[in-house]
Coordinates of C-alpha atoms and ligand atoms in Angstrom, one line a residue:
M1 CA -47.7 -23.3 -66.4
V2 CA -50.1 -24.4 -63.6
K3 CA -53.9 -24.4 -64.2
R4 CA -55.2 -24.0 -60.7
V5 CA -53.8 -22.7 -57.5
W6 CA -55.3 -23.9 -54.2
V7 CA -54.9 -21.6 -51.2
I8 CA -55.6 -23.9 -48.3
G9 CA -55.9 -22.8 -44.7
I10 CA -54.3 -25.5 -42.6
G11 CA -55.1 -24.1 -39.1
P12 CA -52.7 -22.5 -36.7
G13 CA -50.7 -25.2 -35.0
G14 CA -51.2 -28.9 -35.6
I15 CA -52.6 -31.7 -37.7
D16 CA -55.8 -31.7 -35.6
Q17 CA -56.9 -28.3 -36.9
V18 CA -57.0 -29.3 -40.6
T19 CA -60.6 -29.4 -41.9
V20 CA -62.2 -32.1 -44.0
A21 CA -62.5 -29.6 -46.9
A22 CA -58.7 -28.9 -46.6
I23 CA -57.9 -32.6 -46.7
R24 CA -60.0 -33.0 -49.9
A25 CA -58.2 -30.0 -51.4
L26 CA -54.7 -31.3 -50.3
N27 CA -55.5 -34.4 -52.3
R28 CA -56.1 -32.4 -55.5
V29 CA -52.6 -30.8 -55.4
E30 CA -49.5 -32.1 -57.0
V31 CA -47.0 -29.4 -56.1
F32 CA -46.9 -27.4 -52.9
L33 CA -45.0 -24.1 -52.6
V34 CA -43.9 -23.5 -49.0
P35 CA -42.1 -20.3 -48.0
D36 CA -39.0 -21.1 -46.0
K37 CA -38.5 -18.4 -43.4
G38 CA -35.1 -19.5 -42.2
A39 CA -33.8 -21.9 -39.6
A40 CA -35.7 -20.5 -36.6
K41 CA -39.0 -21.2 -38.3
H42 CA -38.1 -24.6 -39.7
D43 CA -40.5 -26.1 -37.2
L44 CA -43.3 -24.5 -39.2
V45 CA -42.1 -26.0 -42.5
A46 CA -41.8 -29.4 -40.8
L47 CA -45.4 -29.1 -39.6
R48 CA -46.6 -28.5 -43.1
E49 CA -44.7 -31.5 -44.3
Q50 CA -46.3 -33.6 -41.5
I51 CA -49.8 -32.4 -42.6
C52 CA -49.1 -33.5 -46.1
A53 CA -47.6 -36.9 -45.0
T54 CA -50.7 -37.5 -42.8
Y55 CA -53.5 -36.6 -45.1
I56 CA -52.3 -37.1 -48.7
D57 CA -52.6 -40.4 -50.4
H58 CA -50.9 -39.7 -53.8
D59 CA -47.5 -38.6 -55.0
Y60 CA -46.8 -34.9 -54.5
R61 CA -43.8 -32.5 -54.4
I62 CA -43.0 -29.8 -51.8
I63 CA -40.9 -26.9 -53.1
E64 CA -39.4 -24.8 -50.4
V65 CA -39.2 -21.2 -51.5
P66 CA -36.7 -19.1 -49.6
D67 CA -38.5 -16.0 -48.4
P68 CA -37.1 -12.6 -49.6
E69 CA -35.3 -10.6 -46.9
R70 CA -37.8 -8.4 -45.0
G71 CA -36.6 -5.1 -43.4
P72 CA -36.4 -4.1 -39.7
D73 CA -40.2 -3.6 -39.4
A74 CA -40.1 -2.6 -35.7
E75 CA -37.9 0.4 -36.4
R76 CA -40.0 1.7 -39.3
S77 CA -42.6 4.4 -39.5
A78 CA -46.1 3.5 -40.8
D79 CA -45.2 4.7 -44.3
Q80 CA -41.9 2.9 -44.4
Y81 CA -43.5 -0.2 -43.1
A82 CA -46.2 -0.2 -45.8
G83 CA -43.6 0.4 -48.4
G84 CA -41.4 -2.3 -47.0
V85 CA -44.3 -4.8 -47.1
R86 CA -45.1 -3.8 -50.7
D87 CA -41.5 -4.4 -51.8
W88 CA -41.4 -7.7 -50.0
H89 CA -44.7 -8.8 -51.7
R90 CA -43.3 -7.8 -55.1
A91 CA -40.1 -9.9 -54.4
R92 CA -42.2 -12.8 -53.3
A93 CA -44.5 -12.4 -56.3
D94 CA -41.5 -12.5 -58.7
R95 CA -40.3 -15.8 -57.1
Y96 CA -43.7 -17.4 -57.3
A97 CA -44.2 -16.2 -60.9
E98 CA -41.0 -17.9 -62.0
L99 CA -41.9 -21.2 -60.2
L100 CA -45.6 -21.3 -61.3
T101 CA -44.7 -20.6 -65.0
G102 CA -42.0 -23.3 -64.9
L103 CA -44.3 -26.0 -63.5
P104 CA -46.1 -28.4 -65.8
E105 CA -49.9 -28.2 -66.2
A106 CA -50.7 -29.2 -62.7
D107 CA -52.6 -28.1 -59.6
A108 CA -50.3 -26.2 -57.3
G109 CA -51.1 -25.4 -53.7
F110 CA -50.2 -23.0 -50.9
L111 CA -50.5 -24.2 -47.3
V112 CA -51.6 -21.1 -45.5
W113 CA -51.0 -20.9 -41.7
G114 CA -54.4 -20.5 -40.0
D115 CA -56.9 -18.9 -42.4
P116 CA -56.0 -17.0 -45.6
A117 CA -58.4 -14.2 -44.7
F118 CA -56.3 -12.9 -41.8
Y119 CA -52.9 -11.2 -42.1
D120 CA -51.7 -13.4 -44.9
S121 CA -50.3 -12.2 -48.2
T122 CA -50.9 -15.2 -50.4
L123 CA -54.1 -14.0 -52.0
R124 CA -52.8 -10.5 -52.6
I125 CA -49.7 -12.0 -54.2
L126 CA -51.8 -14.2 -56.5
D127 CA -53.9 -11.2 -57.4
T128 CA -50.6 -9.4 -58.4
L129 CA -49.6 -12.3 -60.6
Q130 CA -53.0 -12.4 -62.4
A131 CA -52.8 -8.6 -62.8
D132 CA -49.3 -9.2 -64.4
G133 CA -51.0 -11.5 -67.0
L134 CA -50.4 -15.0 -65.6
E135 CA -53.5 -17.1 -66.2
F136 CA -54.6 -19.6 -63.6
E137 CA -57.7 -20.2 -61.4
V138 CA -57.6 -19.7 -57.7
T139 CA -59.6 -21.8 -55.1
V140 CA -59.6 -20.8 -51.5
V141 CA -60.2 -23.3 -48.7
P142 CA -60.7 -21.4 -45.4
G143 CA -59.0 -22.8 -42.3
I144 CA -59.3 -22.3 -38.5
S145 CA -57.6 -19.1 -37.5
A146 CA -55.5 -18.5 -34.4
I147 CA -58.3 -16.1 -33.5
Q148 CA -60.9 -18.9 -33.2
L149 CA -58.5 -21.2 -31.4
L150 CA -57.7 -18.4 -28.8
A151 CA -61.4 -18.0 -28.1
G152 CA -62.0 -21.8 -27.9
E153 CA -59.1 -22.5 -25.7
H154 CA -60.1 -19.8 -23.3
R155 CA -63.7 -21.0 -23.5
T156 CA -64.9 -17.5 -24.3
V157 CA -67.0 -15.6 -26.8
L158 CA -65.0 -12.9 -28.6
N159 CA -67.7 -10.2 -28.4
R160 CA -69.9 -8.9 -25.6
I161 CA -73.6 -9.1 -26.4
G162 CA -74.4 -7.0 -29.5
Q163 CA -70.9 -5.4 -29.4
P164 CA -68.2 -5.3 -32.1
I165 CA -64.9 -7.1 -32.3
H166 CA -61.9 -5.1 -33.5
I167 CA -59.0 -7.2 -35.0
T168 CA -55.7 -5.3 -35.2
T169 CA -52.0 -5.6 -35.0
G170 CA -49.5 -4.8 -32.3
R171 CA -48.3 -1.9 -34.5
R172 CA -51.7 -0.3 -34.5
L173 CA -53.2 -1.3 -31.1
V174 CA -52.3 1.7 -29.0
A175 CA -53.4 4.3 -31.6
D176 CA -56.6 2.4 -32.3
Y177 CA -57.4 2.2 -28.6
R178 CA -56.5 5.9 -27.8
A179 CA -58.7 7.0 -30.7
Y180 CA -61.8 5.0 -30.0
G181 CA -61.5 3.4 -26.5
S182 CA -64.1 0.8 -25.5
D183 CA -66.2 1.8 -28.5
L184 CA -64.1 -0.7 -30.4
G185 CA -65.5 -3.5 -28.3
D186 CA -63.2 -6.5 -27.7
L187 CA -59.8 -6.2 -29.3
V188 CA -58.0 -9.1 -30.9
V189 CA -54.3 -8.5 -31.4
M190 CA -52.1 -10.4 -33.8
L191 CA -48.5 -9.8 -35.0
D192 CA -47.4 -8.2 -31.8
G193 CA -43.8 -9.2 -31.1
A194 CA -43.5 -6.5 -28.5
L195 CA -46.7 -7.1 -26.5
T196 CA -47.6 -3.4 -27.0
C197 CA -50.6 -3.8 -24.7
R198 CA -48.0 -3.1 -22.0
E199 CA -48.6 0.6 -22.9
L200 CA -52.3 0.1 -21.9
R201 CA -51.7 -1.4 -18.5
A202 CA -53.4 1.6 -16.8
E203 CA -56.6 0.9 -18.7
P204 CA -59.5 -1.2 -17.4
L205 CA -58.8 -4.2 -19.6
E206 CA -58.7 -8.0 -19.2
I207 CA -56.3 -10.0 -21.3
F208 CA -56.7 -13.5 -22.7
W209 CA -53.3 -14.5 -24.2
G210 CA -52.3 -17.7 -26.1
A211 CA -49.0 -18.8 -27.6
Y212 CA -48.4 -21.8 -29.9
L213 CA -52.2 -22.3 -30.0
G214 CA -53.2 -25.8 -31.2
A215 CA -49.6 -27.1 -30.8
P216 CA -48.4 -29.4 -28.0
E217 CA -46.4 -26.4 -26.6
Q218 CA -49.6 -24.3 -26.2
V219 CA -49.5 -21.8 -23.3
L220 CA -52.5 -19.7 -22.0
R221 CA -52.7 -16.9 -19.6
R222 CA -55.6 -14.7 -18.6
G223 CA -56.3 -11.9 -16.1
R224 CA -56.6 -8.2 -15.5
L225 CA -54.0 -6.6 -17.8
D226 CA -52.2 -4.7 -15.0
A227 CA -52.0 -7.8 -12.9
V228 CA -50.6 -10.3 -15.4
I229 CA -48.8 -8.4 -18.2
D230 CA -45.4 -8.5 -16.5
E231 CA -45.6 -12.2 -16.1
I232 CA -46.7 -12.6 -19.8
V233 CA -43.8 -10.5 -21.0
D234 CA -41.3 -12.5 -19.1
L235 CA -42.9 -15.8 -20.1
R236 CA -43.0 -14.8 -23.8
A237 CA -39.3 -14.0 -23.8
R238 CA -38.4 -17.3 -22.1
L239 CA -40.6 -19.4 -24.5
R240 CA -39.1 -17.6 -27.5
A241 CA -35.6 -18.3 -26.4
A242 CA -36.4 -21.9 -25.7
H243 CA -38.1 -22.7 -29.0
G244 CA -36.3 -20.2 -31.3
W245 CA -39.7 -18.7 -32.4
I246 CA -43.1 -17.8 -31.0
M247 CA -46.5 -17.0 -32.3
D248 CA -49.0 -15.5 -29.9
T249 CA -52.4 -13.8 -30.1
Y250 CA -54.4 -12.1 -27.5
L251 CA -57.8 -10.7 -26.7
L252 CA -58.2 -7.4 -24.7
R253 CA -61.7 -7.0 -23.2
P254 CA -62.9 -3.8 -21.5
I255 CA -63.8 -4.4 -17.9
T256 CA -67.3 -3.2 -17.3
P257 CA -68.4 -1.7 -14.0
A258 CA -69.8 -5.1 -13.1
G259 CA -66.2 -6.4 -13.1
P260 CA -64.2 -8.9 -15.3
T261 CA -65.9 -11.8 -16.9
P262 CA -66.5 -14.5 -14.3
Ligands
SAM1 C1 -49.0 -13.7 -40.4 S1 -50.2 -13.8 -39.2 C2 -51.1 -15.2 -39.8 C3 -52.5 -15.4 -39.2 C4 -53.2 -16.6 -39.7 N1 -53.5 -16.4 -41.1 C5 -54.4 -17.0 -38.9 O1 -55.5 -17.1 -39.5 O2 -54.3 -17.2 -37.7 C6 -49.3 -14.5 -37.9 C7 -49.9 -14.1 -36.6 O3 -51.0 -15.0 -36.3 C8 -51.0 -15.3 -35.0 N2 -50.8 -16.8 -34.8 C9 -50.7 -17.7 -35.8 N3 -50.6 -18.9 -35.4 C10 -50.6 -18.8 -34.0 C11 -50.6 -19.8 -33.0 N4 -50.5 -21.1 -33.3 N5 -50.7 -19.4 -31.7 C12 -50.9 -18.0 -31.5 N6 -50.9 -17.1 -32.4 C13 -50.8 -17.5 -33.7 C14 -49.9 -14.5 -34.3 O4 -50.5 -13.3 -33.8 C15 -49.0 -14.3 -35.4 O5 -48.2 -13.1 -35.2

């Protein structure tokens, strides 16, 4: 049974976003568990392998763990979605429990895309395993998130002076905005395969969009939502078809009476 599990944020797209603390942690780990999400996302597994090969100077093993099937999220209600995610976490937890108990007394590691603090289930699953009685220590090494990279690549600050930042998902965006409007401050949207901001095109919003942030394929677009959203929708579909997968994040910023950010 492993003694310590390292949860290491590796940044959102390339070997350049790996922090020095992450490199130190990588060099403590003997076995990495990497979820394999199928052929289309094989690029993402390959990137993790490249990070290990670049920064680790001892022998290590990578175990690819096939991800359990996840339901058709887009067609589910909020309750069905939450239930589906819980079942999927449970199935993942069972797979990890089997692997971690079968390993020798070693340090194991999870390479988490971006930062473990944003929309990532690794820490929740490890909590479940500990609640089930498995005994191991957990160390978290934060990474650079797609959120920070989006702001940096667009050379912008996420919040207006003294105003909040609301981080949400495509699934929740429209309901959040209709309920609170510009009181939410600037909105950062992740996990939005449908670019649901289309439904807000009549609102006074500016969009800062980024796909494949940090990777050589990175693409950025920015402008008034109503003016650029059709182009972004079309571009996203073409990029997804060309690469077989896409990850994108965007910021929506209320346009003030003084106009969009210069
Ligand atoms: C499961 S969440 C993981 C977030 C990650 N933990 C982070 O800190 O960025 C996946 C979502 O993160 C965003 N994302 C991750 N990597 C990205 C990238 N390289 N470019 C743009 N968005 C990315 C997308 O919104 C994607 O749907």
